[in-house]
Coordinates of C-alpha atoms in Angstrom, one line a residue:
M20 CA 113.5 94.5 130.3
T21 CA 116.1 95.5 132.7
S22 CA 120.0 94.9 131.5
T23 CA 121.5 95.1 135.3
S24 CA 122.4 92.2 137.5
T25 CA 119.7 91.0 139.3
M26 CA 121.1 90.5 142.4
D27 CA 122.5 94.4 142.2
T28 CA 119.5 95.3 144.1
Q29 CA 119.8 99.3 144.1
G30 CA 121.0 99.3 140.5
S31 CA 117.6 97.2 139.3
V32 CA 115.6 99.0 141.7
A33 CA 117.0 102.4 139.8
Q34 CA 116.1 101.0 136.3
C35 CA 112.9 100.0 137.1
R36 CA 112.3 103.6 138.6
R37 CA 113.8 104.9 135.0
I38 CA 111.5 102.5 132.6
C39 CA 108.7 103.1 135.0
D40 CA 109.1 107.0 134.4
A41 CA 109.3 106.5 130.8
G42 CA 106.1 105.3 131.0
A43 CA 106.4 101.6 130.5
D44 CA 103.1 99.5 131.8
Y45 CA 105.2 96.5 133.3
V46 CA 109.1 95.4 133.5
R47 CA 110.8 92.4 132.9
L48 CA 113.9 91.2 134.6
T49 CA 116.3 88.2 134.6
A50 CA 116.1 85.5 137.1
Q51 CA 119.1 82.9 135.9
G52 CA 118.4 80.5 139.5
V53 CA 116.6 81.0 142.5
R54 CA 118.6 83.3 144.2
E55 CA 118.1 85.9 141.4
A56 CA 114.1 84.9 141.4
N57 CA 114.1 85.4 145.2
N58 CA 115.6 88.8 144.7
I59 CA 113.1 90.2 142.2
G60 CA 110.8 89.9 145.1
E61 CA 112.7 92.3 147.5
I62 CA 113.0 94.6 144.6
R63 CA 109.4 94.4 144.0
K64 CA 108.8 95.4 147.6
I65 CA 111.1 98.1 147.5
L66 CA 109.4 99.6 144.1
R67 CA 105.9 99.2 146.6
S68 CA 107.0 101.2 149.4
E69 CA 108.2 104.0 146.6
G70 CA 105.1 104.1 145.4
Y71 CA 105.9 102.3 142.1
A72 CA 103.2 99.6 141.4
V73 CA 104.2 98.3 138.2
P74 CA 104.0 94.6 137.9
L75 CA 107.2 92.7 137.6
I76 CA 108.0 89.8 135.4
A77 CA 110.5 87.3 136.0
D78 CA 112.4 85.7 132.8
I79 CA 113.3 82.4 133.1
H80 CA 115.2 80.0 130.7
F81 CA 116.6 76.4 131.4
N82 CA 116.1 76.8 135.2
P83 CA 112.5 75.7 136.4
S84 CA 113.4 75.8 139.9
A85 CA 114.2 79.2 139.5
A86 CA 110.4 79.4 137.8
Y87 CA 108.8 78.0 141.0
A88 CA 110.5 80.5 143.3
A89 CA 109.7 83.4 141.1
A90 CA 106.3 82.4 140.7
K91 CA 105.7 83.2 144.7
V92 CA 106.9 86.6 144.3
V93 CA 106.3 88.2 140.9
D94 CA 103.5 89.5 138.9
K95 CA 104.1 87.1 135.6
V96 CA 106.8 84.5 135.4
R97 CA 107.7 84.3 131.3
I98 CA 109.0 80.4 130.6
N99 CA 110.3 79.2 127.2
P100 CA 108.9 75.9 125.8
G101 CA 112.3 75.5 124.0
N102 CA 114.1 74.9 127.1
F103 CA 111.7 75.0 130.1
V104 CA 111.3 71.1 130.0
D105 CA 113.4 69.8 127.3
A106 CA 117.0 69.9 127.5
A107 CA 119.3 72.5 125.9
R108 CA 119.5 72.6 122.2
T109 CA 122.8 71.4 120.7
F110 CA 121.0 71.0 117.0
K111 CA 121.0 67.4 117.2
T112 CA 118.4 65.6 114.6
L113 CA 116.2 63.4 116.9
T114 CA 114.0 60.6 115.8
Y115 CA 110.8 59.4 117.6
T116 CA 107.7 57.2 117.3
E117 CA 104.7 58.3 117.8
E118 CA 104.4 56.3 121.0
E119 CA 107.8 58.2 121.9
Y120 CA 106.5 61.5 121.4
A121 CA 103.6 61.2 123.0
R122 CA 105.7 60.3 126.1
E123 CA 107.7 63.6 125.4
L124 CA 104.5 65.4 125.7
Q125 CA 103.4 63.5 128.6
R126 CA 106.6 64.7 130.2
I127 CA 105.5 68.0 129.3
H128 CA 102.5 67.9 131.1
D129 CA 103.8 66.1 134.0
A130 CA 106.1 68.9 134.6
L131 CA 104.1 71.7 134.1
T132 CA 101.0 70.9 136.1
P133 CA 103.0 71.5 139.5
F134 CA 104.2 74.9 138.2
I135 CA 101.0 75.6 137.0
D136 CA 99.0 74.9 140.5
L137 CA 101.6 77.0 142.1
C138 CA 101.0 80.1 139.8
R139 CA 97.6 79.5 140.4
E140 CA 98.0 79.6 144.1
H141 CA 99.6 82.9 144.2
H142 CA 97.4 84.4 141.5
T143 CA 100.7 84.5 139.2
A144 CA 100.4 84.9 135.3
V145 CA 102.5 83.4 132.9
R146 CA 103.9 84.2 129.6
L147 CA 104.8 81.6 127.0
G148 CA 107.6 82.9 125.1
V149 CA 109.4 81.3 122.1
N150 CA 112.0 82.5 120.7
H151 CA 113.1 81.6 116.9
G152 CA 116.7 81.3 118.2
S153 CA 115.9 78.8 121.1
L154 CA 113.8 76.1 119.9
S155 CA 114.4 72.6 121.3
D156 CA 116.3 69.9 119.4
R157 CA 112.9 68.1 119.8
I158 CA 111.1 70.6 117.8
M159 CA 113.4 71.3 115.5
S160 CA 113.6 67.4 114.4
R161 CA 110.1 67.3 113.9
Y162 CA 109.5 70.4 112.4
G163 CA 112.7 72.1 111.3
D164 CA 113.2 75.6 112.7
T165 CA 110.3 76.9 111.2
P166 CA 107.7 79.4 112.0
E167 CA 105.5 76.3 112.2
G168 CA 107.8 74.6 114.7
M169 CA 107.7 78.1 117.2
V170 CA 103.6 77.6 116.7
E171 CA 103.8 73.9 118.0
S172 CA 106.5 74.9 120.6
V173 CA 103.7 77.0 122.2
M174 CA 100.7 74.9 121.6
E175 CA 102.1 71.8 123.5
F176 CA 102.5 73.7 126.3
L177 CA 99.6 75.8 125.9
R178 CA 97.3 72.5 125.5
V179 CA 98.6 71.5 129.1
F180 CA 97.4 75.2 130.5
E181 CA 93.8 74.3 128.9
A182 CA 93.6 70.7 130.2
E183 CA 94.4 72.0 133.5
G184 CA 91.9 75.1 133.5
F185 CA 94.6 77.7 133.5
H186 CA 94.0 80.6 131.5
D187 CA 96.2 83.7 133.0
V188 CA 98.6 83.2 130.1
V189 CA 100.3 85.7 127.2
I190 CA 101.8 84.2 123.9
S191 CA 104.9 85.9 122.5
M192 CA 106.6 84.5 118.8
K193 CA 109.7 86.5 118.3
A194 CA 112.5 86.7 116.3
S195 CA 114.9 88.8 114.9
N196 CA 113.8 88.3 111.2
T197 CA 110.7 90.3 110.6
V198 CA 109.4 88.2 107.9
L199 CA 109.7 85.1 109.9
M200 CA 108.4 86.8 113.4
V201 CA 105.0 88.1 111.1
E202 CA 104.8 84.8 110.1
A203 CA 105.0 83.1 112.8
V204 CA 102.4 85.2 114.9
R205 CA 100.0 84.9 112.2
L206 CA 100.3 80.7 112.2
M207 CA 99.9 81.2 116.1
V208 CA 96.5 83.1 115.9
E209 CA 95.4 80.4 113.0
A210 CA 96.6 77.4 115.4
M211 CA 94.7 79.1 118.0
D212 CA 91.4 80.1 116.5
K213 CA 91.0 76.3 115.2
E214 CA 91.2 74.6 119.0
G215 CA 88.9 77.7 120.5
M216 CA 91.8 79.5 122.1
H217 CA 91.9 82.9 122.2
Y218 CA 94.9 84.2 124.5
P219 CA 96.7 87.7 124.4
L220 CA 99.5 88.2 122.3
H221 CA 103.0 89.7 123.2
L222 CA 104.5 91.6 120.2
G223 CA 108.3 91.6 119.6
V224 CA 111.5 91.8 117.0
T225 CA 114.2 90.3 119.4
E226 CA 117.8 91.2 118.5
A227 CA 116.4 94.4 116.6
G228 CA 119.9 96.0 117.2
D229 CA 120.2 100.1 118.2
G230 CA 119.8 103.4 116.4
E231 CA 117.7 104.3 113.4
D232 CA 118.1 100.3 112.3
G233 CA 116.4 98.8 115.6
R234 CA 113.9 101.1 115.6
I235 CA 112.7 100.6 112.2
K236 CA 113.2 97.1 112.2
S237 CA 110.6 97.0 115.2
A238 CA 108.3 99.6 113.4
V239 CA 108.4 97.0 110.3
G240 CA 107.4 93.7 112.2
I241 CA 105.3 94.9 115.3
G242 CA 103.5 97.8 112.8
T243 CA 102.7 95.4 110.4
L244 CA 100.7 93.1 113.1
L245 CA 99.2 95.7 114.5
A246 CA 98.0 96.9 111.6
E247 CA 95.9 93.7 111.3
G248 CA 94.4 94.0 114.7
I249 CA 96.9 91.8 116.2
G250 CA 98.7 92.2 119.4
D251 CA 97.9 93.2 122.9
T252 CA 101.4 94.5 124.4
I253 CA 104.6 95.5 122.8
R254 CA 108.3 95.5 123.4
V255 CA 110.9 97.3 121.4
S256 CA 114.0 95.9 122.1
L257 CA 117.1 97.7 121.4
S258 CA 120.8 97.5 122.3
E259 CA 120.5 100.7 124.3
E260 CA 119.4 101.8 127.8
P261 CA 116.2 100.0 128.1
E262 CA 114.5 103.0 129.0
L263 CA 114.9 104.1 125.8
E264 CA 112.8 101.7 124.3
V265 CA 109.8 102.6 125.8
P266 CA 108.9 106.2 124.2
V267 CA 109.5 104.2 120.7
A268 CA 107.0 101.7 121.7
E269 CA 104.4 104.3 122.7
K270 CA 105.2 106.2 119.4
L271 CA 104.5 103.2 117.5
V272 CA 100.9 102.2 119.3
K273 CA 100.0 106.0 119.0
Y274 CA 100.3 106.3 115.1
I275 CA 98.6 102.8 114.7
S276 CA 95.8 104.1 117.0
L277 CA 95.1 107.2 115.2
R278 CA 93.2 104.8 112.6
Q279 CA 90.4 103.8 115.2
G280 CA 87.1 104.6 113.7
H281 CA 88.5 106.0 110.1
A282 CA 86.0 105.9 107.6
P283 CA 85.8 102.4 105.8
I284 CA 87.8 101.6 103.0
K285 CA 86.4 100.5 100.2
G286 CA 87.9 97.0 98.9
G287 CA 88.7 93.4 99.5
V288 CA 91.2 90.5 99.4
S289 CA 92.7 89.5 95.8
Q290 CA 91.4 86.0 95.2
G291 CA 94.2 83.8 95.9
Y292 CA 95.8 85.9 98.3
D293 CA 97.6 83.7 101.0
R294 CA 97.2 86.3 104.0
I295 CA 99.7 84.4 106.4
R296 CA 102.7 84.2 103.9
P297 CA 101.9 86.8 100.7
Q298 CA 103.5 86.6 97.6
R299 CA 105.3 89.1 95.9
R300 CA 102.4 90.7 93.4
R301 CA 103.2 89.8 90.0
T302 CA 104.3 93.1 88.2
A303 CA 105.6 93.9 84.5
V304 CA 109.8 95.1 84.7
V305 CA 109.4 99.0 83.1
G306 CA 112.9 100.3 82.3
G307 CA 114.9 97.4 83.1
I308 CA 114.8 98.6 86.9
V309 CA 111.1 98.7 88.3
G310 CA 109.0 95.9 89.1
G311 CA 109.1 91.9 87.9
G312 CA 111.8 90.4 90.0
K313 CA 114.0 93.3 90.4
V314 CA 114.7 94.6 94.1
P315 CA 112.4 97.1 95.4
V316 CA 113.8 101.0 94.4
T317 CA 114.1 104.1 96.3
V318 CA 112.9 107.3 95.3
V319 CA 114.0 110.6 96.9
S320 CA 112.7 114.2 96.3
C321 CA 115.6 116.2 95.9
L322 CA 118.7 116.8 93.9
P323 CA 121.7 114.5 94.2
G324 CA 124.0 117.5 95.9
N325 CA 121.5 117.0 98.6
V326 CA 122.6 113.0 99.5
Y327 CA 125.7 112.6 101.0
G328 CA 127.7 109.8 101.3
K329 CA 126.1 106.0 100.3
P330 CA 123.7 104.9 100.0
R331 CA 122.4 106.4 96.8
P332 CA 118.6 106.5 95.9
D333 CA 117.9 104.7 92.8
F334 CA 115.8 107.9 91.4
Y335 CA 115.4 111.3 92.4
Y336 CA 112.1 113.5 91.8
I337 CA 113.2 116.8 90.6
A338 CA 110.2 119.5 91.1
D339 CA 111.4 122.0 89.3
G340 CA 112.7 120.2 86.6
K341 CA 115.9 121.3 86.7
V342 CA 118.0 118.2 85.9
P343 CA 121.5 118.2 87.1
T344 CA 124.5 117.2 84.9
A345 CA 125.1 114.6 87.9
Q346 CA 124.9 110.9 87.1
G347 CA 121.5 109.7 88.2
R348 CA 118.3 108.9 87.5
Y349 CA 115.5 111.2 87.3
I350 CA 111.8 112.0 87.6
V351 CA 110.2 115.4 86.5
P352 CA 106.5 116.5 86.3
S353 CA 105.2 116.1 83.1
S354 CA 104.8 120.3 82.4
K355 CA 108.7 120.0 83.0
Y356 CA 109.9 117.0 80.6
K357 CA 112.0 117.5 77.7
G358 CA 113.3 114.3 77.1
G359 CA 116.5 112.6 78.0
D360 CA 117.7 109.1 78.7
N361 CA 118.0 109.1 82.3
V362 CA 114.5 111.3 82.5
S363 CA 111.6 109.8 82.8
P364 CA 108.2 112.4 83.3
L365 CA 105.4 111.8 86.5
F366 CA 101.8 112.1 85.3
V367 CA 98.6 112.8 87.3
M368 CA 95.5 111.3 86.5
E369 CA 94.4 114.5 84.7
D370 CA 96.9 113.8 82.4
I371 CA 96.2 110.5 81.1
G372 CA 95.8 111.7 77.5
E373 CA 99.3 113.0 77.6
L374 CA 100.7 109.9 78.9
L375 CA 99.3 107.8 76.1
E376 CA 100.9 110.1 73.9
C377 CA 104.3 110.6 75.5
D378 CA 107.1 108.3 74.0
S379 CA 109.0 108.2 77.2
S380 CA 110.3 104.6 77.2
M381 CA 109.5 104.8 81.0
K382 CA 106.4 107.1 82.4
W383 CA 104.8 107.5 86.0
L384 CA 101.5 107.9 86.7
R385 CA 100.8 109.4 90.2
V386 CA 97.3 108.1 91.7
P387 CA 95.4 108.5 94.6
A388 CA 94.7 105.2 96.2
D389 CA 90.8 105.5 96.1
T390 CA 90.9 105.8 92.3
D391 CA 88.0 103.6 91.4
V392 CA 90.1 100.8 89.5
E393 CA 86.8 98.5 88.9
S394 CA 85.6 101.2 86.9
G395 CA 88.2 100.1 84.2
M396 CA 89.5 104.1 83.9
L397 CA 93.3 102.3 84.4
D398 CA 92.6 99.4 82.0
F399 CA 94.6 101.1 79.4
L400 CA 97.8 99.8 81.5
R401 CA 97.4 96.1 80.9
G402 CA 100.1 94.8 78.9
R403 CA 102.1 97.9 79.4
N404 CA 105.5 97.9 80.4
D405 CA 106.6 101.4 80.4
V406 CA 104.4 102.4 83.2
V407 CA 105.0 102.9 87.0
L408 CA 102.1 103.9 89.4
V409 CA 103.0 106.0 91.9
V410 CA 100.3 105.4 94.8
T411 CA 99.4 108.0 97.5
P412 CA 97.1 106.7 100.7
S413 CA 93.9 108.2 100.7
S414 CA 93.2 107.2 104.7
V415 CA 94.3 107.8 107.8
N416 CA 94.9 104.1 107.8
V417 CA 97.7 105.0 104.9
P418 CA 98.8 101.0 104.2
G419 CA 95.1 99.8 104.6
S420 CA 94.3 102.3 101.8
Q421 CA 97.0 101.7 99.5
Q422 CA 96.7 97.7 99.7
A423 CA 93.2 98.1 98.7
F424 CA 94.0 99.7 95.4
M425 CA 96.6 97.2 95.0
H426 CA 94.4 94.4 95.5
A427 CA 91.8 96.0 92.9
L428 CA 95.0 95.9 90.5
I429 CA 95.5 92.2 91.1
D430 CA 91.5 91.7 90.2
R431 CA 91.4 93.5 87.4
G432 CA 94.4 91.8 85.6
I433 CA 96.6 94.9 85.8
D434 CA 100.7 94.2 86.4
A435 CA 101.9 97.8 86.4
P436 CA 104.7 98.2 89.2
A437 CA 103.1 100.2 92.2
I438 CA 105.2 102.4 94.4
P439 CA 103.7 103.5 97.6
L440 CA 104.5 107.3 98.2
N441 CA 103.8 108.2 101.8
R442 CA 104.6 111.8 102.9
Y443 CA 105.1 112.4 107.0
P444 CA 105.1 116.2 108.6
D445 CA 107.4 115.1 111.1
S446 CA 110.9 116.6 112.1
D447 CA 111.8 114.4 114.9
N448 CA 113.6 111.5 113.4
E449 CA 112.0 108.8 115.9
W450 CA 108.5 109.9 114.8
L451 CA 109.6 109.5 111.1
Q452 CA 111.2 106.2 111.6
V453 CA 108.4 104.8 113.3
K454 CA 105.7 106.2 111.0
A455 CA 107.7 105.1 107.4
G456 CA 108.7 102.0 109.2
A457 CA 105.0 100.7 110.0
D458 CA 103.4 102.0 106.6
F459 CA 105.7 101.1 104.3
G460 CA 106.9 97.7 106.1
T461 CA 103.2 96.7 105.9
L462 CA 103.3 97.1 102.4
L463 CA 106.5 95.0 101.8
L464 CA 105.7 92.2 104.2
N465 CA 102.1 91.9 102.6
G466 CA 103.7 91.1 98.8
F467 CA 103.8 94.9 97.5
R468 CA 107.4 95.3 96.9
D469 CA 108.2 97.2 93.7
G470 CA 109.6 100.4 96.0
V471 CA 109.4 102.9 98.7
W472 CA 109.6 106.4 97.9
L473 CA 109.3 108.5 101.3
E474 CA 108.5 112.6 101.8
A475 CA 109.2 114.6 104.7
P476 CA 108.9 118.0 103.7
N477 CA 110.3 119.3 107.6
Y478 CA 112.7 117.0 108.2
K479 CA 115.5 118.7 105.7
N480 CA 118.1 115.8 105.7
F481 CA 118.1 113.9 103.1
S482 CA 120.8 111.5 103.4
D483 CA 118.7 110.5 106.6
I484 CA 115.6 109.9 104.5
V485 CA 117.5 107.9 102.0
R486 CA 119.4 105.6 104.8
Y487 CA 115.6 104.8 106.3
E488 CA 114.2 103.8 102.8
Y489 CA 117.2 101.4 102.5
A490 CA 116.7 100.5 106.0
I491 CA 113.2 99.4 105.7
L492 CA 113.7 97.5 102.6
Q493 CA 116.4 95.5 104.6
A494 CA 114.5 95.4 107.5
G495 CA 111.8 93.5 105.6
R496 CA 114.1 91.3 103.8
Q497 CA 113.6 92.6 100.5
R498 CA 116.8 94.6 99.9
I499 CA 120.1 94.4 101.5
S500 CA 122.3 97.3 101.5
K501 CA 124.6 97.2 104.6
T502 CA 125.7 94.5 107.2
E503 CA 122.9 93.2 108.9
F504 CA 123.6 93.1 112.8
I505 CA 121.4 91.0 114.9
S506 CA 121.9 92.4 118.6
C507 CA 120.2 91.8 121.9
P508 CA 119.0 94.6 123.8
G509 CA 121.0 93.2 126.7
C510 CA 119.8 91.4 130.4
G511 CA 121.0 90.7 133.7
R512 CA 122.9 87.5 131.8
T513 CA 125.0 89.8 129.8
M514 CA 128.9 89.1 130.9
Y515 CA 130.4 92.5 128.7
D516 CA 129.4 96.1 128.3
L517 CA 126.8 95.7 125.1
Q518 CA 126.5 99.0 123.8
S519 CA 130.3 99.7 123.8
T520 CA 130.8 95.9 122.0
V521 CA 128.3 96.5 119.4
R522 CA 129.9 100.2 118.7
K523 CA 133.1 98.6 118.6
V524 CA 132.1 95.2 116.2
K525 CA 129.8 97.5 114.1
E526 CA 133.1 99.7 113.5
A527 CA 134.9 96.7 112.4
T528 CA 132.3 95.3 109.9
S529 CA 130.1 97.5 108.7
H530 CA 131.5 97.5 105.4
L531 CA 130.8 94.0 104.9
S532 CA 127.3 94.1 103.3
H533 CA 126.6 90.7 102.0
L534 CA 127.0 89.4 105.9
K535 CA 124.4 89.0 108.8
I536 CA 126.5 89.1 112.3
G537 CA 125.0 88.4 115.2
I538 CA 126.4 90.1 119.0
M539 CA 124.7 88.8 121.5
G540 CA 125.0 88.9 125.0
C541 CA 124.8 85.0 126.5
V542 CA 123.9 81.5 125.3
V543 CA 120.1 81.8 125.7
N544 CA 118.8 83.1 122.2
G545 CA 122.7 83.5 120.6
P546 CA 123.6 80.3 119.3
G547 CA 119.9 79.8 117.9
E548 CA 120.1 83.2 116.6
M549 CA 123.7 82.5 114.6
A550 CA 121.6 79.9 112.5
D551 CA 120.4 83.0 110.7
A552 CA 124.0 85.1 111.1
D553 CA 126.9 84.3 109.2
Y554 CA 128.9 84.9 112.1
G555 CA 128.5 85.2 116.1
Y556 CA 129.9 87.4 119.2
V557 CA 128.5 85.5 121.9
G558 CA 128.8 86.2 126.0
A559 CA 130.5 83.1 127.6
G560 CA 131.5 84.3 131.1
V561 CA 132.6 87.1 132.5
G562 CA 134.8 88.8 129.9
R563 CA 135.1 85.9 127.9
I564 CA 133.3 85.6 124.4
S565 CA 132.6 82.8 121.9
L566 CA 132.7 83.2 118.7
Y567 CA 130.3 81.4 116.0
K568 CA 130.6 80.3 112.4
G569 CA 126.7 80.1 111.6
K570 CA 125.7 77.3 114.3
E571 CA 128.9 76.1 115.0
C572 CA 131.0 77.8 118.0
V573 CA 134.8 77.9 116.5
E574 CA 136.4 79.4 119.5
K575 CA 135.1 79.2 122.8
N576 CA 135.9 81.0 126.3
I577 CA 138.3 83.3 124.4
P578 CA 139.5 86.8 126.7
E579 CA 137.2 89.7 125.4
E580 CA 139.9 92.1 124.5
E581 CA 140.9 89.6 122.0
A582 CA 137.7 88.8 120.4
I583 CA 137.5 91.7 118.1
P584 CA 140.5 91.0 115.8
R585 CA 139.8 87.3 116.4
L586 CA 136.2 87.7 114.5
I587 CA 138.1 89.7 112.2
A588 CA 140.5 86.5 111.4
L589 CA 137.6 84.1 111.5
I590 CA 135.7 86.1 108.6
K591 CA 139.0 86.0 106.6
A592 CA 139.7 82.2 107.6
G593 CA 136.1 82.0 105.9
G594 CA 136.5 83.7 102.6
D595 CA 134.1 86.6 103.5
W596 CA 136.3 89.5 104.4
R597 CA 136.5 92.6 102.2
E598 CA 138.6 95.5 102.8
P599 CA 137.0 98.9 103.3
D600 CA 136.0 101.5 100.4
R601 CA 138.5 103.9 100.3
E602 CA 136.2 106.8 98.8

């Protein structure tokens, strides 16, 4: 999606070119009003004259008139069921009788029918795009701020399109919370299946942020769904130049596509497993730190001296067994194990006999994912609370093979904690972020949450590897280790320099690891996403900012140059400020 003003014709054309040259299959531009919608048509003409045949999509919020204008000149119109017919949300609770609610649905039908007729006349496709941050008061009053509310918001509109026989429709369900986004899409598929609908799905984690966090968060959410065969188009949203989003999306699609045609993985889904809302696998607690209800742990294969700054991993694997005197928890090969309070041995399958004789209070057993659990060879683990399984993949479908193994453990009644160990040959950081985010994220979001162990033998920055592990856990909402920034990618509605502002807000607040802070370009999703953030910085106009605490706007239209100091003052007034660590 472009970040230029849609009325900046040449700037928008140039950005569209860059996005296309980066490999995008289509480009979306915002249309706040009729004037902007019409100008997308002019942008389209220029691009066509230059040989760019990329479809253009108009992004509409609050203004049906803009949607009508856009439908005549673009290839697709995105409308948001949360604000296309209903008024802008105010977070008020509304009460309806069944008759009154039925009249609301009829109002939606009456409002959509002429728009559908216009799109049919001009052969214009439609995207019904729901964002968690922009559900209407009517939907939230009946369904709450929930995935179910997101689904029903779409279904109300989709039923009208079905009734009118218009099927050039794509669906998107986006949220900044990956757990919520994945659940909403899964529920959407289930809802469509129940009503015999099978529309394409557009996937994205909205307000994912920038840098490694934005890439990993997108890989976690989108990759989990792609691994299930869900998704027809994707968009990676980064608070960066839009053309930088495309290579990330291409890497994600390419990586998941490598699994096509792989040999079948033996296994099934454990009894009682909820595919839509997977619960954490029940495991024993080992060593007081791994498994059970404990946060997922991190393991890195290096010496403590190879990791600089924070965060630090929970365990270091020392391949040569030479444990340093530095404080930490260490894992060594069983052949190198000589005892010690903070040292535990790693066995392999061939050494189970030695494992049974080992008196260490914590032992690690490395097993390939295609280990035959049903044969009973791991039954000796039942009832023990001293063994952690380290599961290596046995298929190009990395999380598929590991999940099959863990489902087999459940069915066999084995509750030993299980940590996936995934190794990637990549030396490129973006490839490593995408692959690790997609694989570990799928396991985390599907209930397998005892820890992560990422190895990258050709990637020598171990501090990066540790950060990626923690970023994956945070993206999966399993372990919060730093400030959670919910920042939008920017568009033509953004009234300030988003990228520099994100950097400045991060510089001022990145030590507040207990908080979620939203940095939003405008009010379309800003206030809604503030419901998931503790504090928010939202564009209110040219050079003007509004500050939020939760959903409440506490300071309106303040000058941009005063906004960050006043955000800090607001956090302090709320009792949530902590001074930075001076180490």
